[in-house]
Coordinates of C-alpha atoms in Angstrom, one line a residue:
Chain A
M1 CA 0.0 0.0 0.0
T2 CA 1.3 3.4 -0.9
D3 CA 2.0 5.9 1.8
P4 CA -0.4 8.5 0.5
K5 CA -3.2 5.9 0.5
R6 CA -2.4 4.8 4.0
Q7 CA -2.3 8.4 5.2
K8 CA -5.7 9.1 3.6
L9 CA -7.2 6.1 5.2
E10 CA -5.7 6.9 8.6
K11 CA -7.0 10.4 8.4
M12 CA -10.5 9.2 7.6
A13 CA -10.4 6.6 10.3
L14 CA -9.5 9.3 12.8
K15 CA -12.5 11.3 11.7
V16 CA -14.7 8.2 12.1
R17 CA -13.4 7.7 15.6
E18 CA -14.3 11.3 16.4
H19 CA -17.8 10.6 15.3
I20 CA -18.0 7.5 17.5
V21 CA -16.7 9.5 20.5
R22 CA -19.2 12.2 19.8
L23 CA -22.0 9.6 19.7
S24 CA -20.9 8.3 23.1
T25 CA -22.9 10.8 25.1
D26 CA -26.5 11.8 25.7
G27 CA -27.5 8.1 26.1
G28 CA -24.2 6.8 24.8
C29 CA -23.4 4.0 22.3
F30 CA -21.3 0.9 21.9
T31 CA -18.1 2.8 21.9
G32 CA -15.5 0.1 22.5
A33 CA -17.2 -2.3 20.0
S34 CA -17.4 0.4 17.3
L35 CA -13.8 1.6 17.7
S36 CA -12.5 -1.9 17.0
C37 CA -13.9 -2.0 13.5
A38 CA -13.5 1.6 12.4
D39 CA -10.4 0.8 10.3
L40 CA -12.1 -2.1 8.7
L41 CA -15.1 -0.2 7.6
V42 CA -13.1 2.7 6.4
Y43 CA -10.9 0.4 4.3
L44 CA -13.9 -1.5 2.9
Y45 CA -16.0 1.5 1.9
S46 CA -13.1 3.6 0.7
E47 CA -11.1 1.0 -1.2
L48 CA -12.8 -2.2 -1.8
L49 CA -16.6 -2.1 -2.1
N50 CA -18.5 -0.9 -5.2
V51 CA -21.0 0.9 -3.0
R52 CA -21.4 4.6 -3.3
P53 CA -24.1 7.1 -2.4
D54 CA -25.2 7.0 -6.1
N55 CA -25.5 3.3 -6.6
L56 CA -27.3 2.1 -3.4
Q57 CA -30.2 0.6 -5.4
D58 CA -28.0 -0.9 -8.1
P59 CA -28.3 -4.7 -7.9
N60 CA -24.7 -4.9 -9.3
R61 CA -23.3 -3.1 -6.3
D62 CA -21.3 -4.9 -3.6
Y63 CA -23.1 -5.6 -0.3
L64 CA -21.9 -5.2 3.2
F65 CA -24.1 -6.5 6.1
L66 CA -23.2 -5.5 9.6
S67 CA -24.4 -8.5 11.6
K68 CA -22.6 -7.1 14.7
G69 CA -25.1 -4.3 15.0
H70 CA -23.3 -2.6 17.9
D71 CA -20.8 -1.3 15.5
V72 CA -23.2 1.0 13.8
P73 CA -21.6 4.2 15.1
A74 CA -18.5 3.2 13.1
L75 CA -20.7 2.6 10.0
Y76 CA -22.4 6.0 10.4
G77 CA -19.1 7.8 10.9
T78 CA -17.8 6.1 7.7
F79 CA -21.1 7.1 5.9
V80 CA -20.7 10.7 6.9
E81 CA -17.1 10.9 5.7
L82 CA -18.0 9.3 2.3
G83 CA -21.1 11.4 1.8
F84 CA -23.8 8.7 2.3
I85 CA -25.5 10.7 5.0
D86 CA -25.3 14.3 6.2
K87 CA -23.3 14.8 9.4
A88 CA -26.3 16.6 10.8
R89 CA -28.2 13.3 10.9
L90 CA -25.8 12.1 13.7
D91 CA -27.3 14.9 15.9
Q92 CA -30.5 12.9 15.7
H93 CA -28.9 10.0 17.5
L94 CA -31.4 8.5 19.9
T95 CA -34.1 10.9 18.9
T96 CA -37.3 9.6 17.4
D97 CA -36.9 12.1 14.5
D98 CA -34.6 9.8 12.6
H99 CA -33.5 6.1 12.5
I100 CA -30.1 6.7 14.0
Y101 CA -30.0 4.6 17.1
W102 CA -28.0 1.8 18.7
H103 CA -28.5 -0.7 15.9
P104 CA -28.6 -0.5 12.1
N105 CA -31.8 0.3 10.3
R106 CA -32.4 0.2 6.6
N107 CA -33.9 3.7 6.6
V108 CA -30.4 5.1 6.7
P109 CA -28.8 5.2 3.2
G110 CA -26.1 2.6 2.9
V111 CA -27.5 0.3 5.6
E112 CA -28.4 -2.9 3.7
F113 CA -30.5 -4.5 6.5
H114 CA -31.4 -4.0 10.1
S115 CA -29.5 -6.0 12.7
G116 CA -29.1 -6.2 16.5
S117 CA -30.2 -9.7 17.1
L118 CA -27.0 -11.6 16.7
G119 CA -26.3 -14.4 14.3
H120 CA -28.9 -13.3 11.7
L121 CA -27.1 -11.6 8.9
P122 CA -24.8 -14.4 7.9
S123 CA -27.9 -16.2 6.6
V124 CA -29.4 -13.0 5.1
A125 CA -26.1 -12.4 3.3
L126 CA -26.1 -16.0 2.2
G127 CA -29.5 -15.5 0.5
V128 CA -28.2 -12.3 -1.2
A129 CA -25.0 -14.1 -2.3
M130 CA -27.0 -17.1 -3.6
D131 CA -29.1 -14.7 -5.7
C132 CA -26.0 -12.9 -7.1
K133 CA -24.5 -16.3 -8.1
M134 CA -27.9 -17.4 -9.6
R135 CA -27.8 -14.4 -11.8
G136 CA -24.2 -14.8 -12.8
Q137 CA -23.1 -11.6 -11.1
D138 CA -19.7 -11.3 -9.5
N139 CA -20.4 -8.7 -6.9
K140 CA -19.0 -9.2 -3.4
V141 CA -21.2 -10.0 -0.4
I142 CA -19.5 -9.3 2.9
V143 CA -21.0 -9.8 6.4
I144 CA -19.2 -8.6 9.5
T145 CA -19.8 -10.5 12.7
G146 CA -18.4 -9.9 16.2
D147 CA -16.3 -12.6 17.8
G148 CA -18.8 -13.0 20.7
E149 CA -21.4 -13.3 18.0
L150 CA -19.8 -16.6 17.1
N151 CA -21.5 -18.1 20.2
E152 CA -24.7 -18.0 18.1
G153 CA -25.2 -21.4 16.3
T154 CA -26.8 -19.8 13.3
V155 CA -23.4 -18.3 12.2
W156 CA -22.1 -21.8 11.9
E157 CA -25.3 -23.2 10.4
S158 CA -25.2 -20.6 7.6
L159 CA -21.5 -21.4 6.9
L160 CA -22.4 -25.1 6.6
V161 CA -25.1 -24.2 4.1
A162 CA -22.9 -21.7 2.2
S163 CA -20.1 -24.3 2.0
A164 CA -22.5 -27.0 0.8
H165 CA -23.8 -24.7 -1.9
K166 CA -20.3 -23.5 -2.9
V167 CA -21.3 -19.8 -2.3
N168 CA -17.8 -18.5 -2.8
N169 CA -18.9 -14.9 -3.3
L170 CA -19.8 -14.7 0.4
T171 CA -17.2 -13.4 2.8
L172 CA -17.6 -13.5 6.6
V173 CA -15.4 -11.1 8.4
V174 CA -14.9 -11.5 12.2
D175 CA -14.1 -8.4 14.1
R176 CA -11.9 -10.3 16.6
N177 CA -11.6 -7.8 19.4
H178 CA -11.4 -10.6 22.0
F179 CA -14.3 -9.3 24.1
Q180 CA -18.0 -9.9 24.1
A181 CA -20.5 -7.7 25.9
N182 CA -19.1 -7.8 29.4
V183 CA -16.3 -10.3 29.4
A184 CA -13.2 -11.5 27.5
T185 CA -14.3 -14.1 24.9
E186 CA -11.8 -16.7 26.0
D187 CA -13.0 -16.5 29.6
L188 CA -16.6 -17.4 28.7
I189 CA -16.9 -19.5 25.5
P190 CA -13.3 -20.0 24.2
L191 CA -13.2 -19.4 20.4
E192 CA -9.6 -20.4 19.7
P193 CA -8.3 -21.9 17.7
M194 CA -10.6 -19.9 15.5
A195 CA -9.2 -20.4 11.9
P196 CA -9.4 -24.2 12.0
K197 CA -13.0 -24.1 13.1
F198 CA -13.9 -22.1 10.0
E199 CA -11.8 -24.4 7.9
A200 CA -13.6 -27.4 9.3
F201 CA -16.9 -25.8 8.3
G202 CA -15.7 -25.6 4.7
C203 CA -14.3 -22.1 4.5
E204 CA -11.1 -20.6 3.2
V205 CA -9.6 -18.5 6.0
R206 CA -7.1 -15.7 6.4
R207 CA -6.2 -14.0 9.7
I208 CA -4.8 -10.5 9.7
D209 CA -4.3 -7.4 11.9
G210 CA -7.6 -5.6 11.4
H211 CA -5.9 -2.2 12.1
D212 CA -3.2 -2.6 9.5
F213 CA -4.5 -1.1 6.2
A214 CA -1.8 -2.9 4.2
Q215 CA -2.9 -6.3 5.6
L216 CA -6.5 -5.4 5.0
E217 CA -5.7 -4.6 1.4
D218 CA -3.7 -7.7 0.9
A219 CA -6.4 -10.0 2.3
F220 CA -9.5 -8.3 0.8
S221 CA -8.0 -7.8 -2.7
A222 CA -7.4 -11.5 -2.9
L223 CA -11.1 -12.3 -2.6
P224 CA -12.6 -14.8 -3.4
F225 CA -10.0 -17.1 -1.8
S226 CA -11.5 -20.1 -3.5
D227 CA -13.7 -21.1 -6.5
T228 CA -15.9 -23.3 -4.3
K229 CA -15.7 -22.1 -0.7
P230 CA -17.0 -19.1 1.2
S231 CA -14.2 -16.9 2.5
V232 CA -13.5 -15.9 6.1
I233 CA -11.2 -13.1 7.2
I234 CA -10.5 -12.9 10.9
C235 CA -9.4 -9.4 11.8
D236 CA -7.6 -9.3 15.1
T237 CA -8.6 -5.9 16.6
V238 CA -8.5 -4.0 19.8
R239 CA -11.7 -3.0 21.6
G240 CA -11.6 0.8 22.1
R241 CA -8.7 1.2 19.6
G242 CA -7.5 4.8 19.4
L243 CA -8.3 5.7 22.9
P244 CA -5.6 4.3 25.2
S245 CA -7.7 5.1 28.3
I246 CA -10.5 2.6 27.2
E247 CA -8.5 0.2 25.1
A248 CA -8.9 -3.5 25.6
R249 CA -11.2 -3.2 28.6
A250 CA -14.1 -5.5 29.2
D251 CA -16.1 -2.6 30.8
R252 CA -15.8 -0.3 27.8
W253 CA -18.3 -2.0 25.5
F254 CA -21.0 0.6 26.0
C255 CA -20.1 4.0 27.2
N256 CA -22.2 7.1 28.0
F257 CA -19.7 9.9 28.6
S258 CA -20.4 13.4 29.9
S259 CA -19.9 16.2 27.4
E260 CA -16.7 17.2 29.3
E261 CA -15.4 13.7 29.0
V262 CA -16.1 13.6 25.3
E263 CA -13.9 16.7 24.9
E264 CA -11.2 15.1 26.9
L265 CA -11.4 11.9 24.8
L266 CA -11.3 13.8 21.6
R267 CA -8.0 15.4 22.8
E268 CA -6.8 11.9 23.7
L269 CA -7.7 10.7 20.2
H270 CA -5.4 13.2 18.6
S271 CA -2.6 13.1 21.1
Q272 CA -2.7 9.4 21.9
V273 CA -2.0 10.3 25.5
A274 CA -4.4 8.6 27.9
T275 CA -6.6 11.0 29.7
N276 CA -7.0 10.9 33.4
L277 CA -10.4 9.4 33.2
T278 CA -10.9 6.6 35.5
S279 CA -13.7 4.0 35.5
E280 CA -15.3 6.0 38.4
T281 CA -15.7 9.1 36.3
L282 CA -17.2 7.2 33.3
T283 CA -20.8 6.1 33.1
V284 CA -20.8 2.6 31.8
R285 CA -23.6 0.1 31.3
Chain B
M1 CA -54.2 -29.2 -10.3
N2 CA -52.3 -30.1 -7.1
Y3 CA -50.0 -28.0 -5.0
E4 CA -46.8 -29.1 -6.7
E5 CA -48.2 -28.5 -10.2
L6 CA -49.4 -25.0 -9.1
I7 CA -46.1 -24.0 -7.7
K8 CA -44.3 -25.5 -10.8
E9 CA -46.5 -23.5 -13.2
T10 CA -46.2 -20.3 -11.1
A11 CA -42.4 -20.6 -10.8
L12 CA -41.9 -21.3 -14.5
A13 CA -44.0 -18.3 -15.4
D14 CA -42.5 -16.0 -12.8
E15 CA -38.7 -16.0 -12.3
R16 CA -39.1 -14.2 -9.0
I17 CA -40.3 -17.4 -7.4
V18 CA -37.7 -19.4 -5.5
V19 CA -38.7 -22.6 -3.8
M20 CA -36.9 -23.3 -0.6
T21 CA -37.0 -26.1 1.9
A22 CA -35.3 -27.3 5.1
E23 CA -35.2 -30.8 3.7
N24 CA -39.0 -31.2 3.7
R25 CA -39.6 -32.3 0.1
A26 CA -42.7 -34.5 0.4
L27 CA -44.9 -32.2 -1.6
I28 CA -42.2 -30.8 -3.9
R29 CA -40.1 -33.8 -4.9
N30 CA -40.3 -33.1 -8.6
L31 CA -39.3 -29.4 -8.5
P32 CA -35.5 -29.6 -8.2
A33 CA -35.3 -31.1 -11.7
V34 CA -37.6 -28.4 -13.1
L35 CA -36.4 -25.3 -11.2
G36 CA -32.6 -26.0 -11.0
P37 CA -30.9 -23.3 -9.0
R38 CA -34.3 -21.8 -8.1
F39 CA -34.9 -24.8 -5.8
I40 CA -32.8 -24.3 -2.7
D41 CA -32.6 -26.9 0.0
T42 CA -30.6 -25.6 3.0
G43 CA -30.8 -28.8 5.0
I44 CA -32.3 -29.1 8.4
T45 CA -31.7 -25.4 9.2
E46 CA -35.0 -23.6 9.7
Q47 CA -33.4 -20.4 11.0
T48 CA -30.8 -20.1 8.2
L49 CA -33.6 -21.0 5.7
I50 CA -35.6 -18.0 6.8
G51 CA -32.6 -15.7 6.9
A52 CA -31.6 -16.8 3.4
A53 CA -35.2 -16.3 2.2
A54 CA -35.1 -12.8 3.5
G55 CA -31.8 -12.2 1.7
L56 CA -33.3 -13.5 -1.6
A57 CA -36.4 -11.3 -1.0
L58 CA -34.1 -8.3 -0.6
R59 CA -32.9 -9.1 -4.2
G60 CA -36.4 -9.1 -5.5
R61 CA -37.2 -12.8 -5.2
V62 CA -40.4 -14.2 -3.8
P63 CA -39.3 -17.2 -1.8
V64 CA -41.9 -20.0 -1.1
V65 CA -40.4 -21.6 1.9
H66 CA -41.3 -25.1 3.1
A67 CA -40.6 -26.6 6.5
L68 CA -42.6 -28.5 9.1
A69 CA -45.1 -26.0 10.5
T70 CA -44.0 -26.4 14.1
F71 CA -40.2 -26.0 13.5
L72 CA -40.9 -23.2 10.9
T73 CA -43.0 -21.1 13.3
L74 CA -41.3 -22.0 16.6
R75 CA -37.7 -22.7 15.9
A76 CA -37.3 -19.9 13.3
F77 CA -39.8 -17.6 15.0
E78 CA -37.4 -14.8 15.8
F79 CA -35.9 -15.0 12.3
I80 CA -39.4 -14.7 10.8
R81 CA -40.3 -11.9 13.2
T82 CA -37.0 -10.1 12.8
D83 CA -35.8 -10.7 9.2
V84 CA -39.1 -11.1 7.4
G85 CA -41.4 -9.1 9.7
I86 CA -39.3 -6.1 10.4
G87 CA -38.1 -6.2 6.8
Q88 CA -41.7 -6.5 5.5
L89 CA -40.4 -8.9 2.9
P90 CA -42.7 -11.0 0.7
V91 CA -41.5 -14.4 2.0
K92 CA -44.2 -17.0 1.7
L93 CA -44.1 -19.6 4.5
S94 CA -45.6 -23.0 3.8
G95 CA -45.9 -25.0 7.0
F96 CA -46.3 -28.7 6.6
V97 CA -48.5 -30.9 8.8
P98 CA -50.0 -28.2 10.9
G99 CA -52.4 -28.9 13.7
F100 CA -53.9 -32.4 13.8
L101 CA -52.1 -33.2 10.5
S102 CA -48.9 -34.2 12.3
D103 CA -51.1 -37.0 13.7
G104 CA -48.7 -39.7 14.9
N105 CA -45.6 -37.5 15.3
G106 CA -46.3 -36.5 18.9
P107 CA -46.1 -33.1 20.7
T108 CA -42.8 -32.0 19.3
H109 CA -44.4 -31.8 15.9
Q110 CA -47.8 -30.3 16.9
A111 CA -48.1 -26.8 15.4
I112 CA -51.1 -25.7 17.5
E113 CA -49.8 -22.3 18.4
D114 CA -48.8 -21.3 14.9
V115 CA -51.8 -19.1 14.1
S116 CA -51.3 -17.2 17.3
L117 CA -47.6 -16.7 16.7
M118 CA -47.8 -15.7 13.1
R119 CA -50.7 -13.4 13.4
G120 CA -48.8 -11.6 16.2
I121 CA -46.2 -10.3 13.7
P122 CA -47.1 -6.9 12.2
G123 CA -47.8 -7.2 8.5
M124 CA -47.8 -11.0 8.4
T125 CA -50.8 -12.6 6.8
V126 CA -52.1 -16.0 7.8
F127 CA -54.1 -18.5 5.7
A128 CA -55.5 -22.0 6.4
P129 CA -57.1 -23.9 3.4
A130 CA -59.8 -26.5 4.0
D131 CA -58.2 -29.0 1.5
E132 CA -55.9 -29.1 -1.4
A133 CA -58.4 -27.6 -3.9
D134 CA -59.0 -24.8 -1.5
M135 CA -55.3 -24.3 -1.1
V136 CA -54.8 -24.2 -4.9
A137 CA -57.6 -21.7 -5.1
M138 CA -56.0 -19.5 -2.5
L139 CA -52.3 -19.5 -3.3
P140 CA -52.1 -17.4 -6.5
A141 CA -53.4 -14.4 -4.6
I142 CA -51.2 -15.1 -1.6
W143 CA -48.1 -15.4 -3.7
A144 CA -48.9 -12.3 -5.7
S145 CA -49.4 -10.2 -2.6
P146 CA -46.4 -8.0 -1.5
Q147 CA -46.9 -9.1 2.1
P148 CA -45.2 -11.9 4.0
A149 CA -47.6 -14.8 4.5
Y150 CA -47.9 -18.0 6.5
L151 CA -49.9 -20.9 5.1
R152 CA -51.1 -23.9 7.0
V153 CA -50.4 -26.5 4.2
N154 CA -53.3 -28.9 3.7
T155 CA -53.2 -31.4 0.9
R156 CA -56.1 -33.5 1.9
P157 CA -58.6 -34.3 -0.8
G158 CA -61.9 -32.4 -0.4
T159 CA -65.4 -32.9 -1.7
Y160 CA -66.6 -29.3 -1.3
E161 CA -66.6 -27.1 -4.4
H162 CA -64.8 -24.0 -3.2
A163 CA -65.6 -20.4 -4.3
P164 CA -62.9 -18.2 -5.8
F165 CA -60.6 -16.8 -3.2
E166 CA -60.0 -13.2 -2.1
I167 CA -57.6 -12.3 0.7
G168 CA -59.5 -11.4 3.8
K169 CA -62.7 -13.0 2.7
A170 CA -64.3 -16.0 4.3
E171 CA -66.2 -18.7 2.4
I172 CA -69.9 -18.7 3.5
V173 CA -70.9 -22.3 3.0
A174 CA -74.3 -21.9 4.6
E175 CA -76.2 -19.6 6.8
G176 CA -78.2 -20.9 9.8
T177 CA -80.4 -19.6 12.5
D178 CA -79.7 -22.2 15.3
V179 CA -76.0 -22.7 15.1
T180 CA -73.2 -21.3 13.0
I181 CA -69.9 -23.2 12.9
L182 CA -66.7 -21.2 12.2
T183 CA -63.7 -23.1 11.2
Y184 CA -60.5 -23.2 9.2
G185 CA -58.1 -25.8 7.8
M186 CA -58.4 -29.6 7.9
L187 CA -61.3 -29.6 10.4
F188 CA -63.5 -28.1 7.7
E189 CA -64.3 -31.6 6.4
Q190 CA -65.4 -32.7 9.9
T191 CA -67.6 -29.6 10.3
L192 CA -69.3 -30.4 6.9
V193 CA -70.2 -33.8 8.5
A194 CA -71.3 -32.2 11.8
R195 CA -73.5 -29.8 9.9
E196 CA -75.3 -32.7 8.1
L197 CA -75.7 -34.6 11.3
L198 CA -77.2 -31.6 13.1
Q199 CA -79.5 -30.8 10.2
A200 CA -80.8 -34.3 10.3
Q201 CA -81.9 -33.4 13.8
G202 CA -83.9 -30.5 12.4
K203 CA -81.4 -27.7 13.2
S204 CA -80.6 -24.8 10.9
V205 CA -76.8 -24.8 10.8
G206 CA -74.6 -22.2 9.3
L207 CA -71.0 -23.0 8.3
I208 CA -68.1 -20.6 7.5
N209 CA -64.7 -21.6 6.1
L210 CA -62.5 -18.7 7.3
R211 CA -59.6 -19.4 4.8
S212 CA -57.9 -16.1 5.7
L213 CA -57.3 -15.7 9.4
K214 CA -55.3 -12.5 9.0
P215 CA -56.7 -10.4 7.6
I216 CA -60.0 -11.8 8.9
D217 CA -63.4 -11.3 7.4
E218 CA -64.7 -9.2 10.2
A219 CA -67.9 -8.3 8.3
A220 CA -68.9 -11.9 7.9
L221 CA -68.3 -12.6 11.5
L222 CA -70.3 -9.6 12.7
D223 CA -73.1 -10.7 10.4
V224 CA -73.2 -14.1 12.1
V225 CA -73.1 -12.4 15.6
R226 CA -76.0 -10.1 14.7
R227 CA -78.1 -13.0 13.5
G228 CA -78.0 -14.4 17.1
S229 CA -77.3 -18.1 16.6
L230 CA -75.0 -20.0 18.8
I231 CA -71.5 -19.6 17.4
V232 CA -69.1 -22.6 17.5
T233 CA -65.4 -22.1 16.7
V234 CA -63.8 -25.3 15.7
E235 CA -60.0 -25.4 15.4
D236 CA -57.0 -27.6 15.7
H237 CA -55.1 -25.0 17.7
F238 CA -54.6 -24.0 21.3
I239 CA -57.7 -22.0 22.4
T240 CA -55.3 -19.1 23.1
G241 CA -54.6 -16.9 20.1
G242 CA -56.5 -18.7 17.4
L243 CA -60.0 -18.3 16.0
Y244 CA -61.7 -18.1 19.3
S245 CA -59.4 -15.3 20.4
I246 CA -59.8 -13.5 17.1
L247 CA -63.6 -13.7 17.5
A248 CA -63.4 -12.5 21.1
E249 CA -61.2 -9.5 20.0
I250 CA -63.7 -8.6 17.3
L251 CA -66.7 -8.8 19.7
L252 CA -65.0 -6.6 22.3
R253 CA -63.8 -4.1 19.7
N254 CA -67.4 -3.8 18.5
Q255 CA -68.9 -3.8 22.0
L256 CA -70.9 -6.9 21.3
T257 CA -71.4 -10.2 22.9
A258 CA -72.5 -13.6 21.7
R259 CA -73.1 -17.1 22.7
V260 CA -69.9 -18.9 21.8
L261 CA -68.8 -22.5 22.1
P262 CA -65.1 -22.9 21.5
L263 CA -63.9 -26.3 20.3
A264 CA -60.2 -26.0 20.5
L265 CA -57.2 -27.5 22.4
E266 CA -57.1 -26.5 26.0
E267 CA -53.8 -26.3 28.0
R268 CA -52.2 -29.5 26.8
W269 CA -50.8 -31.2 23.7
Y270 CA -53.0 -33.7 22.0
R271 CA -52.7 -37.5 22.2
P272 CA -50.7 -38.7 19.1
G273 CA -52.0 -41.5 16.8
R274 CA -53.4 -42.1 13.4
L275 CA -55.5 -39.0 12.4
S276 CA -58.8 -40.9 12.8
A277 CA -57.8 -42.0 16.3
V278 CA -56.7 -38.5 17.2
L279 CA -59.9 -36.9 16.1
E280 CA -61.9 -39.6 17.9
Y281 CA -59.9 -39.3 21.1
E282 CA -59.8 -35.5 21.2
G283 CA -63.5 -35.2 20.1
F284 CA -63.1 -33.5 16.8
T285 CA -64.7 -36.0 14.3
G286 CA -67.9 -34.7 12.7
H287 CA -69.9 -36.9 15.0
H288 CA -68.2 -35.6 18.1
I289 CA -68.5 -32.0 17.0
A290 CA -72.2 -32.5 16.4
R291 CA -72.6 -34.2 19.8
R292 CA -70.7 -31.5 21.6
I293 CA -72.8 -28.8 20.1
T294 CA -76.1 -30.7 20.8
E295 CA -75.1 -31.2 24.4
H296 CA -74.0 -27.6 24.8
L297 CA -77.6 -26.7 23.7
G298 CA -78.8 -28.8 26.7
E299 CA -80.0 -31.7 24.6
S300 CA -79.0 -35.3 24.5
G301 CA -76.4 -36.2 21.9
A302 CA -77.4 -39.8 21.9
A303 CA -79.6 -39.4 18.8
I304 CA -76.7 -38.1 16.6
A305 CA -75.9 -40.6 13.9
E306 CA -72.4 -41.8 13.4
G307 CA -70.4 -39.9 10.7
P308 CA -68.3 -41.4 7.9
T309 CA -64.9 -42.9 8.7
V310 CA -62.1 -40.3 8.8
L311 CA -59.7 -40.7 5.9
E312 CA -56.3 -41.3 7.2
N313 CA -53.6 -38.8 6.6
E314 CA -50.7 -39.4 4.3
F315 CA -47.3 -39.0 5.9
A316 CA -45.7 -35.9 4.6
E317 CA -42.3 -34.7 5.7

């Protein structure tokens, strides 16, 4: 990856993180969960996917399904930066005047399907991918799941079906931030070794650093990995990435900061120096 | 024309139709060869089946989805409610062996809360044909509708000549002044018998085949209520949430009351067996229905003649 491209992506990802931090107040949002996949979403919408504000109804576009609905602030931040939605719409967060709330909704341009109930969109994406194949189209169908979401049996069920039907235009991406809602994944339902599990379900798997744009490009530009198998890309990520004061913490899944804390966190985002915020000063669900 | 021929003709004429199943092929065995990639069997995966159907519908397809009624409506319930319901997608659910039609399978297979569950989903429509001819008469309109739909599949042969179908319209078989029987699905054939047996006792007996449970033909039901006869709801469903509940809701909404005898399943699963044995044991043969109505009217049911033997059900999975 060229330096200018990397710098452009890093700059956009920083803006997306700003949006996530700004959404983490007045009721809050899933801050930690969103920060872990900000780089991934910025890369996909900027560099890979044939999805733009002007082709959202085109059946030949690529599809991205956010099964891990908690990450929607990262999606909205990306959409604002790429012109899918106006920044002013983020001010409607958690108001009934818009459809900007804690989980994705199709009434927001660019959101392909609602989610929030975990383990659903792998099968919805499977149906879309099957139809693309049926029509001889080669558009990409990507579905992003959380790692905790892999507890849901339907993720694995849909991969069995995708594998059986040789749906190689379907790619499942795991935002592997090592935490589920309140606990570390390996402390509750251990998921490792993860890649062999997917391989055993008939998928072709790659595992990368989900914050490294060069690795993201190498992996995603190699899709599809196989002529006959669905692809899986495991992105190792850090919950809360970009804010050292909340990084990799089980209790920073959902955050509802005061407006003063938001300002401090925005300074931290740019300086990368942890603020003095302690868990006692943060409001966390 | 039977169900399979209808779906074959419809799918061949309309490329939006995709036939899907969770390995329940009894009624659609000949379709894979005809439909090729538009026949999708996901295996025994009711949840993924529904999610994938929603995905196909997002791409403009109209998936006609087959699974056993109980697993379709219960196991995949949240997928139906969340993917199809919130999405308001035109997924057409065909539930095999609903109600008493699961005869010998036992309580795991008894879809007797399916009407209640499906009608509780906003935008979902619910249909229950009296026999295969009724089903074939109903399906073109159901598949052509942009709404999601649940169908209680019923391929039993019938003797009644059904009227053309309109979504939300009941089939008024007969009007009566003493008793009016309201029913849907496979018990229609037993209520035809019950009506004859009661008429032989000199009673004026009305009979309505609901066909469409949601939307329901409220005007037809209010008409029956206003005529003042005893109303008997007959259904192979829990008493909660089915036709009896629907009628009760309509009565209250219209600030009316009526004499109603509900014949439904109370707080328990039914005793499995061959269909004839089940109907006999549970009291849902035409003869039993007629006796139960007569006794409810305070008369002896002893004079009610025996009805014809119940035709056994063909195993369909």
